[in-house]
């Protein structure tokens, strides 16, 4: 990140204060296609897609040098089963059954990759059917992924190593029109039974992703993905300064949902607030205490970089592959703003933070002082 991009980003977030971070930007009417790596910088991506939180697609030129595109795929563009078996055959992998729905998800089992590939070959030979149902290996979706938003409102990217996919994107807030009478989201947004519900929200943005292309999935955008042919993809989720507030907003929503479900026991259950945090962790994988420690770890890494990096000239157009002092300073400012909201939250105040090191208030003060000193960096 360069100095100009950091200034642009900080001005952007000052304009968002007091607003829902997920749905602050206008919804585009199409998904941009980024064709040439040489003419597209990180600053372009940061300003054009991360900050406004909108999707885009990168051409196969961006992944042209990936080893997986050379080794995992046959010359004809199909999965290279022989290579995968030779190198990963004994790896135990999680496999889900697309044909069985359990609470908007699929039941999972574990098997060696070689067993899954044996199933996959048989599935192809039998005209894409099997008595075992339609199985997919973790993120290597053989059929489709259910309608969902990515974990903790993270960003994600997904690259097709081979094969093609059809994506359906709904911007933040649009999913509310699709909920049923119990508040549950649909498993399949393309189902004919949902036609009436979809009349109450804008049509989804649709993208067909070709082999080698990378789709950027913004924070909080619900989406559904269909594999159009035999497909292998690599996916990655991440949180940074741009969507950290989205993650905190999501966790507050999750806690409120838990509290509503167990509200009738509020006056009779000892340590009701503590139990809400326990339930939240079991449902969401994280609670307020763990979120604080997540913030602390990232903050300490940024603090270390800023105290050890000399930084002369770094802000003047030096955008190397590393983190850099401008990015670290930007992240510190975002962590400080989110941490201030965490510390002031009534449910966080009920936690015993006396054993936290450093104490949340101490870390917040340290970050706020650093924000002031790095303002002119």
Tab-separated table of C-alpha atoms in Angstrom:
chain	number	residue	atom	x	y	z
A	1	UNK	CA	0.000	0.000	0.000
A	2	UNK	CA	1.270	3.479	-0.832
A	3	UNK	CA	0.599	6.705	1.056
A	4	UNK	CA	-2.033	7.949	-1.389
A	5	UNK	CA	-4.022	4.701	-1.120
A	6	UNK	CA	-3.883	4.791	2.669
A	7	UNK	CA	-5.160	8.394	2.703
A	8	UNK	CA	-7.943	7.414	0.297
A	9	UNK	CA	-8.930	4.465	2.506
A	10	UNK	CA	-8.934	6.441	5.752
A	11	UNK	CA	-11.122	9.119	4.167
A	12	UNK	CA	-13.481	6.374	2.960
A	13	UNK	CA	-13.933	4.959	6.463
A	14	UNK	CA	-14.401	8.362	8.065
A	15	UNK	CA	-17.389	8.772	5.747
A	16	UNK	CA	-18.841	5.425	6.884
A	17	UNK	CA	-18.957	6.082	10.617
A	18	UNK	CA	-22.341	5.249	12.066
A	19	UNK	CA	-23.451	3.245	9.009
A	20	UNK	CA	-23.803	-0.490	8.372
A	21	UNK	CA	-20.349	-1.389	7.021
A	22	UNK	CA	-21.605	-4.232	4.804
A	23	UNK	CA	-24.134	-2.356	2.728
A	24	UNK	CA	-22.609	1.099	2.487
A	25	UNK	CA	-21.724	1.095	-1.226
A	26	UNK	CA	-24.077	1.125	-4.241
A	27	UNK	CA	-24.692	-2.238	-5.880
A	28	UNK	CA	-23.106	-2.562	-9.331
A	29	UNK	CA	-25.208	-3.745	-12.261
A	30	UNK	CA	-22.440	-6.047	-13.494
A	31	UNK	CA	-19.262	-7.781	-12.340
A	32	UNK	CA	-16.056	-6.266	-13.727
A	33	UNK	CA	-13.569	-8.468	-15.584
A	34	UNK	CA	-9.900	-7.625	-14.991
A	35	UNK	CA	-7.925	-8.817	-17.985
A	36	UNK	CA	-4.264	-7.738	-17.777
A	37	UNK	CA	-2.062	-8.175	-14.679
A	38	UNK	CA	0.500	-5.646	-15.926
A	39	UNK	CA	-2.022	-2.811	-15.998
A	40	UNK	CA	-3.765	-3.566	-12.687
A	41	UNK	CA	-2.110	-2.755	-9.348
A	42	UNK	CA	-2.908	-3.595	-5.739
A	43	UNK	CA	-3.964	0.034	-5.298
A	44	UNK	CA	-6.455	-0.425	-8.158
A	45	UNK	CA	-7.894	-3.520	-6.465
A	46	UNK	CA	-7.941	-1.865	-3.043
A	47	UNK	CA	-9.752	1.276	-4.217
A	48	UNK	CA	-11.985	-0.308	-6.805
A	49	UNK	CA	-13.124	-3.504	-5.089
A	50	UNK	CA	-11.949	-4.008	-1.475
A	51	UNK	CA	-13.123	-0.617	-0.199
A	52	UNK	CA	-16.455	-0.467	-2.060
A	53	UNK	CA	-16.908	-4.196	-1.289
A	54	UNK	CA	-17.980	-5.336	-4.750
A	55	UNK	CA	-17.089	-8.502	-6.707
A	56	UNK	CA	-14.832	-8.814	-9.726
A	57	UNK	CA	-13.275	-11.523	-11.877
A	58	UNK	CA	-9.571	-11.783	-12.736
A	59	UNK	CA	-8.605	-13.370	-16.042
A	60	UNK	CA	-6.642	-16.607	-16.298
A	61	UNK	CA	-3.525	-14.513	-17.029
A	62	UNK	CA	-3.282	-13.810	-13.273
A	63	UNK	CA	-2.854	-17.533	-12.481
A	64	UNK	CA	-0.910	-18.546	-15.573
A	65	UNK	CA	2.222	-19.470	-13.576
A	66	UNK	CA	0.468	-21.524	-10.905
A	67	UNK	CA	1.913	-25.031	-10.533
A	68	UNK	CA	-1.521	-26.490	-9.850
A	69	UNK	CA	-2.703	-25.363	-13.275
A	70	UNK	CA	0.194	-27.257	-14.853
A	71	UNK	CA	0.189	-30.410	-12.726
A	72	UNK	CA	-3.426	-31.034	-11.670
A	73	UNK	CA	-4.898	-30.767	-15.160
A	74	UNK	CA	-4.545	-32.909	-18.298
A	75	UNK	CA	-3.700	-31.319	-21.674
A	76	UNK	CA	-7.413	-31.619	-22.449
A	77	UNK	CA	-8.370	-29.484	-19.452
A	78	UNK	CA	-9.719	-32.307	-17.261
A	79	UNK	CA	-8.660	-33.203	-13.704
A	80	UNK	CA	-5.454	-35.264	-13.831
A	81	UNK	CA	-6.533	-38.145	-11.613
A	82	UNK	CA	-3.245	-40.006	-12.032
A	83	UNK	CA	-1.198	-37.053	-10.753
A	84	UNK	CA	-3.577	-36.436	-7.847
A	85	UNK	CA	-3.537	-40.115	-6.864
A	86	UNK	CA	0.244	-40.356	-7.050
A	87	UNK	CA	0.829	-37.254	-4.913
A	88	UNK	CA	-2.198	-37.067	-2.583
A	89	UNK	CA	-3.911	-40.476	-2.764
A	90	UNK	CA	-3.479	-41.349	0.917
A	91	UNK	CA	-4.596	-37.940	2.219
A	92	UNK	CA	-7.803	-38.190	4.258
A	93	UNK	CA	-10.275	-35.600	3.026
A	94	UNK	CA	-13.715	-34.348	4.147
A	95	UNK	CA	-16.506	-35.261	1.737
A	96	UNK	CA	-20.087	-33.970	1.848
A	97	UNK	CA	-23.228	-35.399	0.265
A	98	UNK	CA	-24.949	-32.714	-1.828
A	99	UNK	CA	-28.099	-34.813	-2.037
A	100	UNK	CA	-28.812	-34.684	1.698
A	101	UNK	CA	-29.727	-31.448	3.452
A	102	UNK	CA	-29.200	-30.947	7.196
A	103	UNK	CA	-29.993	-27.451	8.498
A	104	UNK	CA	-28.991	-25.776	5.207
A	105	UNK	CA	-25.781	-27.825	5.060
A	106	UNK	CA	-24.702	-31.306	3.998
A	107	UNK	CA	-23.649	-34.271	6.174
A	108	UNK	CA	-19.919	-34.981	5.938
A	109	UNK	CA	-17.679	-38.027	6.152
A	110	UNK	CA	-13.931	-38.584	5.769
A	111	UNK	CA	-12.204	-40.847	3.266
A	112	UNK	CA	-8.822	-41.188	1.531
A	113	UNK	CA	-8.546	-39.105	-1.622
A	114	UNK	CA	-8.030	-42.266	-3.680
A	115	UNK	CA	-11.457	-43.545	-2.572
A	116	UNK	CA	-13.034	-40.234	-3.530
A	117	UNK	CA	-11.336	-40.248	-6.951
A	118	UNK	CA	-12.548	-43.807	-7.514
A	119	UNK	CA	-16.068	-42.557	-6.772
A	120	UNK	CA	-15.555	-39.517	-9.048
A	121	UNK	CA	-14.451	-41.661	-11.998
A	122	UNK	CA	-17.434	-43.960	-11.505
A	123	UNK	CA	-19.733	-40.936	-11.211
A	124	UNK	CA	-18.524	-39.659	-14.611
A	125	UNK	CA	-18.795	-43.088	-16.247
A	126	UNK	CA	-22.386	-43.465	-15.010
A	127	UNK	CA	-23.454	-40.202	-16.669
A	128	UNK	CA	-22.984	-38.164	-13.491
A	129	UNK	CA	-25.072	-40.315	-11.185
A	130	UNK	CA	-24.302	-42.734	-8.372
A	131	UNK	CA	-26.136	-44.813	-5.800
A	132	UNK	CA	-23.971	-43.038	-3.206
A	133	UNK	CA	-25.450	-39.669	-4.159
A	134	UNK	CA	-23.633	-36.544	-5.315
A	135	UNK	CA	-20.499	-36.210	-3.180
A	136	UNK	CA	-18.093	-33.281	-3.095
A	137	UNK	CA	-14.678	-32.979	-1.543
A	138	UNK	CA	-14.572	-29.974	0.770
A	139	UNK	CA	-14.204	-26.962	-1.537
A	140	UNK	CA	-13.779	-29.034	-4.689
A	141	UNK	CA	-17.492	-28.827	-5.438
A	142	UNK	CA	-18.639	-31.604	-7.722
A	143	UNK	CA	-22.097	-30.084	-7.992
A	144	UNK	CA	-22.876	-26.856	-6.131
A	145	UNK	CA	-22.404	-25.003	-2.877
A	146	UNK	CA	-25.495	-24.052	-0.864
A	147	UNK	CA	-26.566	-20.411	-0.593
A	148	UNK	CA	-24.297	-18.744	1.970
A	149	UNK	CA	-22.082	-15.797	2.909
A	150	UNK	CA	-18.447	-16.516	3.720
A	151	UNK	CA	-17.411	-17.262	7.290
A	152	UNK	CA	-17.166	-14.269	9.673
A	153	UNK	CA	-18.020	-11.960	6.732
A	154	UNK	CA	-14.530	-12.534	5.359
A	155	UNK	CA	-13.406	-11.719	1.845
A	156	UNK	CA	-12.564	-14.691	-0.349
A	157	UNK	CA	-11.165	-15.559	-3.725
A	158	UNK	CA	-11.813	-18.702	-5.738
A	159	UNK	CA	-9.682	-19.896	-8.660
A	160	UNK	CA	-10.808	-22.574	-11.102
A	161	UNK	CA	-7.800	-24.811	-11.670
A	162	UNK	CA	-9.947	-26.577	-14.254
A	163	UNK	CA	-13.628	-26.579	-15.107
A	164	UNK	CA	-16.341	-23.912	-15.166
A	165	UNK	CA	-18.704	-22.478	-12.533
A	166	UNK	CA	-21.874	-20.409	-12.460
A	167	UNK	CA	-22.094	-17.863	-9.627
A	168	UNK	CA	-25.179	-16.091	-8.260
A	169	UNK	CA	-24.384	-13.021	-6.119
A	170	UNK	CA	-26.793	-11.174	-3.806
A	171	UNK	CA	-25.442	-7.940	-2.257
A	172	UNK	CA	-25.673	-7.457	1.533
A	173	UNK	CA	-29.288	-7.078	2.676
A	174	UNK	CA	-30.899	-8.693	-0.365
A	175	UNK	CA	-30.889	-12.081	1.352
A	176	UNK	CA	-33.485	-10.813	3.852
A	177	UNK	CA	-36.209	-11.011	1.190
A	178	UNK	CA	-35.411	-14.707	0.746
A	179	UNK	CA	-35.903	-15.807	4.355
A	180	UNK	CA	-38.794	-18.125	5.181
A	181	UNK	CA	-41.326	-17.694	7.981
A	182	UNK	CA	-38.775	-19.094	10.463
A	183	UNK	CA	-36.073	-16.670	9.370
A	184	UNK	CA	-34.038	-19.333	7.587
A	185	UNK	CA	-32.284	-18.716	4.300
A	186	UNK	CA	-32.988	-21.003	1.321
A	187	UNK	CA	-30.703	-23.877	0.486
A	188	UNK	CA	-31.048	-23.298	-3.264
A	189	UNK	CA	-31.856	-19.810	-4.583
A	190	UNK	CA	-32.513	-21.211	-8.068
A	191	UNK	CA	-35.360	-23.470	-6.866
A	192	UNK	CA	-38.717	-22.833	-8.548
A	193	UNK	CA	-40.367	-22.580	-5.122
A	194	UNK	CA	-38.434	-19.357	-4.526
A	195	UNK	CA	-39.659	-17.473	-7.567
A	196	UNK	CA	-42.197	-15.493	-5.517
A	197	UNK	CA	-39.607	-14.567	-2.881
A	198	UNK	CA	-37.089	-13.434	-5.502
A	199	UNK	CA	-39.634	-10.963	-6.870
A	200	UNK	CA	-39.087	-8.921	-3.707
A	201	UNK	CA	-35.356	-8.444	-4.248
A	202	UNK	CA	-33.142	-7.403	-7.137
A	203	UNK	CA	-32.019	-10.144	-9.542
A	204	UNK	CA	-28.686	-11.648	-8.547
A	205	UNK	CA	-25.496	-10.746	-10.348
A	206	UNK	CA	-24.545	-13.790	-12.425
A	207	UNK	CA	-21.012	-14.773	-13.409
A	208	UNK	CA	-19.739	-17.700	-15.450
A	209	UNK	CA	-16.184	-18.461	-14.310
A	210	UNK	CA	-13.879	-20.167	-16.789
A	211	UNK	CA	-10.788	-22.287	-16.132
A	212	UNK	CA	-7.925	-20.302	-14.612
A	213	UNK	CA	-10.092	-17.317	-13.682
A	214	UNK	CA	-10.296	-15.934	-10.155
A	215	UNK	CA	-13.515	-14.617	-8.592
A	216	UNK	CA	-13.254	-12.088	-5.759
A	217	UNK	CA	-16.135	-12.516	-3.296
A	218	UNK	CA	-16.787	-9.406	-1.176
A	219	UNK	CA	-17.686	-9.364	2.503
A	220	UNK	CA	-21.265	-10.251	3.369
A	221	UNK	CA	-22.371	-11.018	-0.187
A	222	UNK	CA	-24.513	-14.157	-0.173
A	223	UNK	CA	-23.828	-16.388	-3.128
A	224	UNK	CA	-24.477	-19.787	-4.608
A	225	UNK	CA	-22.167	-21.650	-6.968
A	226	UNK	CA	-22.908	-24.389	-9.506
A	227	UNK	CA	-20.196	-26.455	-11.152
A	228	UNK	CA	-20.980	-26.662	-14.856
A	229	UNK	CA	-18.475	-29.466	-15.475
A	230	UNK	CA	-15.783	-31.436	-13.634
A	231	UNK	CA	-14.085	-28.724	-11.618
A	232	UNK	CA	-11.218	-28.270	-9.177
A	233	UNK	CA	-10.919	-24.920	-7.432
A	234	UNK	CA	-8.641	-23.353	-4.839
A	235	UNK	CA	-10.250	-20.937	-2.390
A	236	UNK	CA	-8.979	-18.621	0.320
A	237	UNK	CA	-10.732	-16.489	2.954
A	238	UNK	CA	-9.235	-13.492	4.715
A	239	UNK	CA	-10.020	-10.537	6.952
A	240	UNK	CA	-8.166	-7.224	6.788
A	241	UNK	CA	-8.683	-3.600	7.727
A	242	UNK	CA	-11.348	-3.187	5.056
A	243	UNK	CA	-13.782	-5.793	6.404
A	244	UNK	CA	-12.824	-6.001	10.085
A	245	UNK	CA	-15.824	-3.860	11.066
A	246	UNK	CA	-18.052	-6.198	9.012
A	247	UNK	CA	-16.793	-9.132	11.064
A	248	UNK	CA	-17.507	-7.296	14.336
A	249	UNK	CA	-20.976	-6.314	13.082
A	250	UNK	CA	-21.671	-9.952	12.194
A	251	UNK	CA	-20.554	-11.219	15.631
A	252	UNK	CA	-22.869	-8.766	17.361
A	253	UNK	CA	-25.737	-10.048	15.220
A	254	UNK	CA	-24.835	-13.624	16.120
A	255	UNK	CA	-24.867	-12.866	19.850
A	256	UNK	CA	-28.222	-11.081	19.603
A	257	UNK	CA	-29.654	-14.113	17.811
A	258	UNK	CA	-28.450	-16.406	20.618
A	259	UNK	CA	-29.826	-14.076	23.283
A	260	UNK	CA	-33.232	-14.025	21.617
A	261	UNK	CA	-33.333	-17.830	21.540
A	262	UNK	CA	-32.610	-18.212	25.265
A	263	UNK	CA	-34.216	-14.978	26.504
A	264	UNK	CA	-36.863	-16.810	28.565
A	265	UNK	CA	-34.123	-18.122	30.890
A	266	UNK	CA	-32.420	-14.754	31.366
A	267	UNK	CA	-33.714	-14.237	34.907
A	268	UNK	CA	-33.425	-17.841	36.082
A	269	UNK	CA	-30.178	-19.083	34.555
A	270	UNK	CA	-27.021	-18.325	36.567
A	271	UNK	CA	-24.354	-16.621	34.415
A	272	UNK	CA	-26.834	-16.207	31.553
A	273	UNK	CA	-24.500	-13.852	29.667
A	274	UNK	CA	-21.614	-16.322	29.982
A	275	UNK	CA	-23.774	-19.145	28.634
A	276	UNK	CA	-24.780	-16.965	25.682
A	277	UNK	CA	-21.089	-16.572	24.835
A	278	UNK	CA	-20.590	-20.346	25.099
A	279	UNK	CA	-23.559	-21.021	22.810
A	280	UNK	CA	-22.364	-18.368	20.386
A	281	UNK	CA	-18.962	-20.035	20.151
A	282	UNK	CA	-20.512	-23.448	19.497
A	283	UNK	CA	-22.706	-22.002	16.731
A	284	UNK	CA	-20.329	-19.492	15.133
A	285	UNK	CA	-16.882	-20.818	16.075
A	286	UNK	CA	-15.901	-17.652	17.958
A	287	UNK	CA	-17.164	-15.459	20.794
A	288	UNK	CA	-16.354	-11.957	22.056
A	289	UNK	CA	-13.360	-13.080	24.114
A	290	UNK	CA	-11.793	-14.884	21.174
A	291	UNK	CA	-12.492	-11.940	18.908
A	292	UNK	CA	-10.522	-9.717	21.282
A	293	UNK	CA	-7.587	-12.138	21.165
A	294	UNK	CA	-7.857	-12.199	17.372
A	295	UNK	CA	-7.593	-8.401	17.325
A	296	UNK	CA	-4.717	-8.507	19.794
A	297	UNK	CA	-2.639	-10.936	17.715
A	298	UNK	CA	-3.059	-8.890	14.535
A	299	UNK	CA	-2.398	-5.630	16.389
A	300	UNK	CA	0.797	-6.974	17.941
A	301	UNK	CA	2.095	-8.080	14.547
A	302	UNK	CA	1.398	-4.645	13.074
A	303	UNK	CA	2.971	-2.963	16.093
A	304	UNK	CA	6.099	-5.075	15.673
A	305	UNK	CA	6.363	-4.165	12.021
A	306	UNK	CA	5.946	-0.454	12.699
A	307	UNK	CA	8.547	-0.465	15.465
A	308	UNK	CA	11.149	-2.448	13.509
A	309	UNK	CA	10.591	-1.087	9.996
A	310	UNK	CA	12.611	2.020	9.258
A	311	UNK	CA	10.136	3.038	6.554
A	312	UNK	CA	11.897	5.861	4.668
A	313	UNK	CA	10.392	6.121	1.223
A	314	UNK	CA	8.016	3.218	1.803
A	315	UNK	CA	5.001	5.482	1.441
A	316	UNK	CA	6.160	6.959	-1.833
A	317	UNK	CA	5.040	4.461	-4.420
A	318	UNK	CA	6.735	1.392	-2.926
A	319	UNK	CA	4.019	-1.246	-3.025
A	320	UNK	CA	6.179	-4.416	-2.764
A	321	UNK	CA	4.742	-7.835	-2.059
A	322	UNK	CA	5.263	-7.471	1.702
A	323	UNK	CA	2.913	-5.835	4.176
A	324	UNK	CA	4.662	-2.454	4.360
A	325	UNK	CA	4.387	0.319	6.914
A	326	UNK	CA	1.509	2.130	5.189
A	327	UNK	CA	-0.640	-1.018	5.235
A	328	UNK	CA	0.334	-1.692	8.854
A	329	UNK	CA	-0.550	1.871	9.875
A	330	UNK	CA	-3.901	1.601	8.082
A	331	UNK	CA	-4.660	-1.716	9.779
A	332	UNK	CA	-3.769	-0.259	13.186
A	333	UNK	CA	-6.256	2.567	12.659
A	334	UNK	CA	-8.999	0.103	11.721
A	335	UNK	CA	-8.230	-2.219	14.648
A	336	UNK	CA	-8.300	0.755	17.038
A	337	UNK	CA	-11.730	1.858	15.818
A	338	UNK	CA	-13.202	-1.648	16.065
A	339	UNK	CA	-11.562	-2.346	19.431
A	340	UNK	CA	-13.034	0.885	20.837
A	341	UNK	CA	-16.487	-0.429	19.884
A	342	UNK	CA	-15.705	-3.848	21.406
A	343	UNK	CA	-14.495	-2.389	24.704
A	344	UNK	CA	-17.636	-0.242	24.998
A	345	UNK	CA	-20.026	-3.089	24.208
A	346	UNK	CA	-22.215	-3.990	27.245
A	347	UNK	CA	-21.743	-7.734	26.731
A	348	UNK	CA	-17.972	-7.428	26.447
A	349	UNK	CA	-17.957	-5.400	29.672
A	350	UNK	CA	-19.495	-8.428	31.426
A	351	UNK	CA	-16.452	-10.588	30.584
A	352	UNK	CA	-13.688	-11.056	33.124
A	353	UNK	CA	-10.849	-9.315	31.311
A	354	UNK	CA	-8.597	-9.075	34.371
A	355	UNK	CA	-6.533	-12.042	33.116
A	356	UNK	CA	-6.182	-10.664	29.577
A	357	UNK	CA	-2.675	-9.525	28.690
A	358	UNK	CA	-2.632	-6.761	27.776
A	359	UNK	CA	-5.934	-5.548	29.182
A	360	UNK	CA	-8.260	-4.363	26.403
A	361	UNK	CA	-8.193	-0.759	27.610
A	362	UNK	CA	-4.394	-0.790	27.665
A	363	UNK	CA	-4.145	-2.180	24.144
A	364	UNK	CA	-6.684	0.355	22.900
A	365	UNK	CA	-4.698	3.228	24.429
A	366	UNK	CA	-1.500	1.913	22.847
A	367	UNK	CA	-3.154	1.678	19.436
A	368	UNK	CA	-4.741	5.126	19.656
A	369	UNK	CA	-1.381	6.659	20.558
A	370	UNK	CA	0.202	4.909	17.590
A	371	UNK	CA	-2.545	6.108	15.265
A	372	UNK	CA	-1.695	9.660	16.279
A	373	UNK	CA	2.061	9.195	15.779
A	374	UNK	CA	1.710	7.488	12.387
A	375	UNK	CA	-0.758	10.018	10.972
A	376	UNK	CA	2.050	11.798	9.144
A	377	UNK	CA	3.947	8.643	8.145
